[in-house]
Amino acid sequence: MTVGTSPQPSIGQVLSSARTAAELTVEEVSAETRVRVPIIHSVEEDDFSRCGGDFYARGHIRAIARVVGADGDALVARYDAAHGGAPSASRPVPIFDTERIRPERRRPNWTGAMVAAIIVVVAVIGFNLVGGKDKTPDAQAAVLPSATATAAPSAAAKPPAPRASAIAAAPAGRVTLKVSADSGNTWLLVKNSKGQTLFRNILAKGASKTFTDLKQLQVVYGDGGAAHLWVNGKDLGKAGTDGQVVNASYTPGDPQAG
């Protein structure tokens, strides 16, 4: 008896499922990405002919994946494998990349200047010793500053910025949630016990938000691997794995999976 394997969901199916899990409409995704509604419908149906070519199709896939919490890099890699591979190196570089390829401005060669100044000082001292000419302390002091004046000032080492601390003490009788986007952007939806939406947007990398309610918080993480959690003062680590859409709910007691 032969057991068949279920086919891998297509790019459009992955994006459509992630959008549904994130409780987003096509119109809301269009507003976030500036990709027109008909094109989003076509991409979810795996019809990329309306994108205007491979270059724009890759951009649409990445933009939609970012908003709905899917893994854009993995989906673009699948698109490349199905459409002749990644773009060639001869493709024109976008305008916004010109800053990245601009030649770096040359810095002054402080080391060479210091070496030259030291050579001058040594030559003056050697000439005085050989020629029998005595230099007064004042005259020697007038020469030495010229060598040290060219040295580049040493930059004081700056201590690393302290990491944002977790919730020091959660208020009694309430549920408190702190979410920090440590490793990347993540789409986040937070509702209170009355079903009211407290937050529905992209939480940018490095940013954090704190939410509280008397009874319950219901949360959807677009990318569980990018969200670091503190619930009721407890450090729970990441909400899930990279690219995973996670549903969860929390109460004043122990955190509960949604």
Coordinates of C-alpha atoms in Angstrom, one line a residue, residues 28-205:
E28 CA -6.2 46.4 4.6
V29 CA -3.2 44.7 3.1
S30 CA -3.4 46.9 0.1
A31 CA -3.4 50.0 2.3
E32 CA -0.3 48.8 4.2
T33 CA 1.6 47.7 1.1
R34 CA 0.3 50.1 -1.6
V35 CA -0.2 47.1 -3.8
R36 CA -3.5 47.3 -5.7
V37 CA -6.4 45.0 -4.5
P38 CA -6.7 43.1 -7.9
I39 CA -3.0 42.3 -7.8
I40 CA -3.2 41.0 -4.3
H41 CA -6.2 38.7 -5.4
S42 CA -4.1 37.5 -8.3
V43 CA -1.0 36.7 -6.2
E44 CA -3.2 34.8 -3.7
E45 CA -4.4 32.8 -6.7
D46 CA -0.8 32.2 -7.9
D47 CA -1.3 34.4 -11.0
F48 CA 1.7 36.7 -11.2
S49 CA 1.0 37.9 -14.7
R50 CA -0.5 41.2 -13.4
C51 CA 2.6 42.1 -11.4
G52 CA 4.4 43.5 -14.4
G53 CA 7.4 41.1 -14.5
D54 CA 9.5 39.0 -12.1
F55 CA 11.2 42.0 -10.5
Y56 CA 7.8 43.5 -9.4
A57 CA 6.4 40.1 -8.5
R58 CA 9.2 39.5 -6.0
G59 CA 8.6 42.9 -4.5
H60 CA 4.8 42.3 -4.2
I61 CA 5.5 38.9 -2.5
R62 CA 7.9 40.4 0.0
A63 CA 5.6 43.4 0.8
I64 CA 2.5 41.2 1.3
A65 CA 4.4 38.6 3.4
R66 CA 5.7 41.4 5.7
V67 CA 2.2 42.7 6.5
V68 CA 0.6 39.3 7.1
G69 CA 3.5 37.8 9.0
A70 CA 4.8 35.2 6.5
D71 CA 8.4 34.4 5.6
G72 CA 9.0 36.6 2.6
D73 CA 12.5 35.4 1.9
A74 CA 11.4 31.7 1.7
L75 CA 8.5 32.6 -0.6
V76 CA 10.7 34.6 -2.9
A77 CA 13.1 31.7 -3.1
R78 CA 10.3 29.4 -4.1
Y79 CA 9.2 31.9 -6.7
D80 CA 12.8 32.1 -8.1
A81 CA 13.0 28.3 -8.3
A82 CA 9.7 28.2 -10.3
H83 CA 10.5 31.1 -12.6
G84 CA 14.1 30.6 -13.8
G85 CA 16.2 31.4 -10.7
A86 CA 17.2 34.7 -9.0
P87 CA 17.6 37.9 -11.1
S88 CA 21.0 38.2 -12.9
A89 CA 23.7 40.6 -11.7
S90 CA 23.1 42.7 -14.9
R91 CA 19.8 44.0 -13.6
P92 CA 20.0 47.8 -13.0
V93 CA 20.5 48.8 -9.3
P94 CA 17.6 50.8 -7.9
I95 CA 18.1 54.5 -7.2
F96 CA 18.0 54.1 -3.5
D97 CA 21.0 51.7 -3.7
T98 CA 23.3 54.4 -5.1
E99 CA 24.2 55.5 -1.6
R100 CA 25.4 52.0 -0.8
I101 CA 27.8 51.9 -3.7
R102 CA 29.1 55.5 -3.4
P103 CA 32.9 55.4 -2.8
E104 CA 33.8 55.9 0.8
R105 CA 35.4 59.3 1.6
R106 CA 39.1 58.9 2.4
R107 CA 40.1 59.7 5.9
P108 CA 43.3 61.6 6.9
N109 CA 46.3 59.4 7.3
W110 CA 47.0 60.2 10.9
T111 CA 49.5 57.4 11.3
G112 CA 51.7 58.8 8.5
A113 CA 51.6 62.3 10.0
M114 CA 52.7 60.9 13.4
V115 CA 55.6 59.0 11.9
A116 CA 56.8 62.0 10.0
A117 CA 56.6 64.2 13.1
I118 CA 58.6 61.7 15.2
I119 CA 61.3 61.4 12.5
V120 CA 61.6 65.2 12.5
V121 CA 62.0 65.2 16.4
V122 CA 64.6 62.4 16.3
A123 CA 66.6 64.2 13.5
V124 CA 66.7 67.5 15.5
I125 CA 67.9 65.7 18.7
G126 CA 70.5 63.8 16.8
F127 CA 71.8 66.9 15.1
N128 CA 72.2 68.6 18.5
L129 CA 74.1 65.7 19.9
V130 CA 76.4 65.4 17.0
G131 CA 77.0 69.1 16.5
G132 CA 77.6 69.8 20.1
K133 CA 74.8 72.3 20.3
D134 CA 72.9 72.4 23.5
K135 CA 69.2 72.9 23.3
T136 CA 67.5 74.5 26.3
P137 CA 64.5 72.7 27.8
D138 CA 62.3 75.5 26.5
A139 CA 63.6 75.0 22.9
Q140 CA 63.0 71.3 23.0
A141 CA 59.6 71.8 24.4
A142 CA 58.8 74.0 21.4
V143 CA 59.5 71.1 19.0
L144 CA 57.7 68.3 20.7
P145 CA 54.1 69.7 20.6
S146 CA 54.2 69.7 16.8
A147 CA 54.5 65.9 16.8
T148 CA 51.6 65.4 19.3
A149 CA 49.4 68.0 17.7
T150 CA 48.9 65.9 14.6
A151 CA 47.7 62.8 16.5
A152 CA 44.1 61.9 16.1
P153 CA 42.1 62.3 19.3
S154 CA 41.2 58.9 20.7
A155 CA 37.5 58.2 20.8
A156 CA 36.2 57.4 24.3
A157 CA 34.7 54.0 24.3
K158 CA 30.9 54.2 24.7
P159 CA 29.3 51.6 27.0
P160 CA 26.6 49.6 25.2
A161 CA 23.1 50.8 25.7
P162 CA 21.3 48.9 28.4
R163 CA 18.7 46.4 27.2
A164 CA 15.1 47.3 28.0
S165 CA 14.3 45.6 31.3
A166 CA 11.2 43.4 31.7
I167 CA 8.2 44.4 33.7
A168 CA 9.6 45.0 37.2
A169 CA 6.3 44.2 39.0
A170 CA 3.0 43.3 37.4
P171 CA 0.0 45.0 39.0
A172 CA -2.0 42.7 41.2
G173 CA -5.4 41.6 39.9
R174 CA -4.6 42.4 36.3
V175 CA -3.0 40.7 33.3
T176 CA 0.0 42.5 31.9
L177 CA 1.8 41.8 28.6
K178 CA 4.9 43.3 27.3
V179 CA 6.0 42.5 23.7
S180 CA 9.4 43.5 22.3
A181 CA 10.4 43.0 18.6
D182 CA 14.0 41.9 19.3
S183 CA 15.0 40.2 16.1
G184 CA 12.8 41.7 13.4
N185 CA 9.4 43.3 12.5
T186 CA 6.3 41.4 13.5
W187 CA 2.6 42.1 12.8
L188 CA 0.7 42.3 16.2
L189 CA -3.0 42.2 17.1
V190 CA -4.1 42.7 20.7
K191 CA -7.7 42.7 22.0
N192 CA -9.0 43.1 25.6
S193 CA -11.6 41.0 27.4
K194 CA -14.4 43.0 25.8
G195 CA -13.2 42.2 22.3
Q196 CA -11.9 45.8 21.8
T197 CA -8.8 46.2 19.6
L198 CA -5.9 47.7 21.6
F199 CA -3.2 47.4 18.9
R200 CA -3.3 46.2 15.2
N201 CA -0.2 47.1 13.3
I202 CA 3.4 46.3 12.5
L203 CA 5.7 46.3 15.6
A204 CA 9.1 47.5 14.2
K205 CA 12.4 45.8 15.1

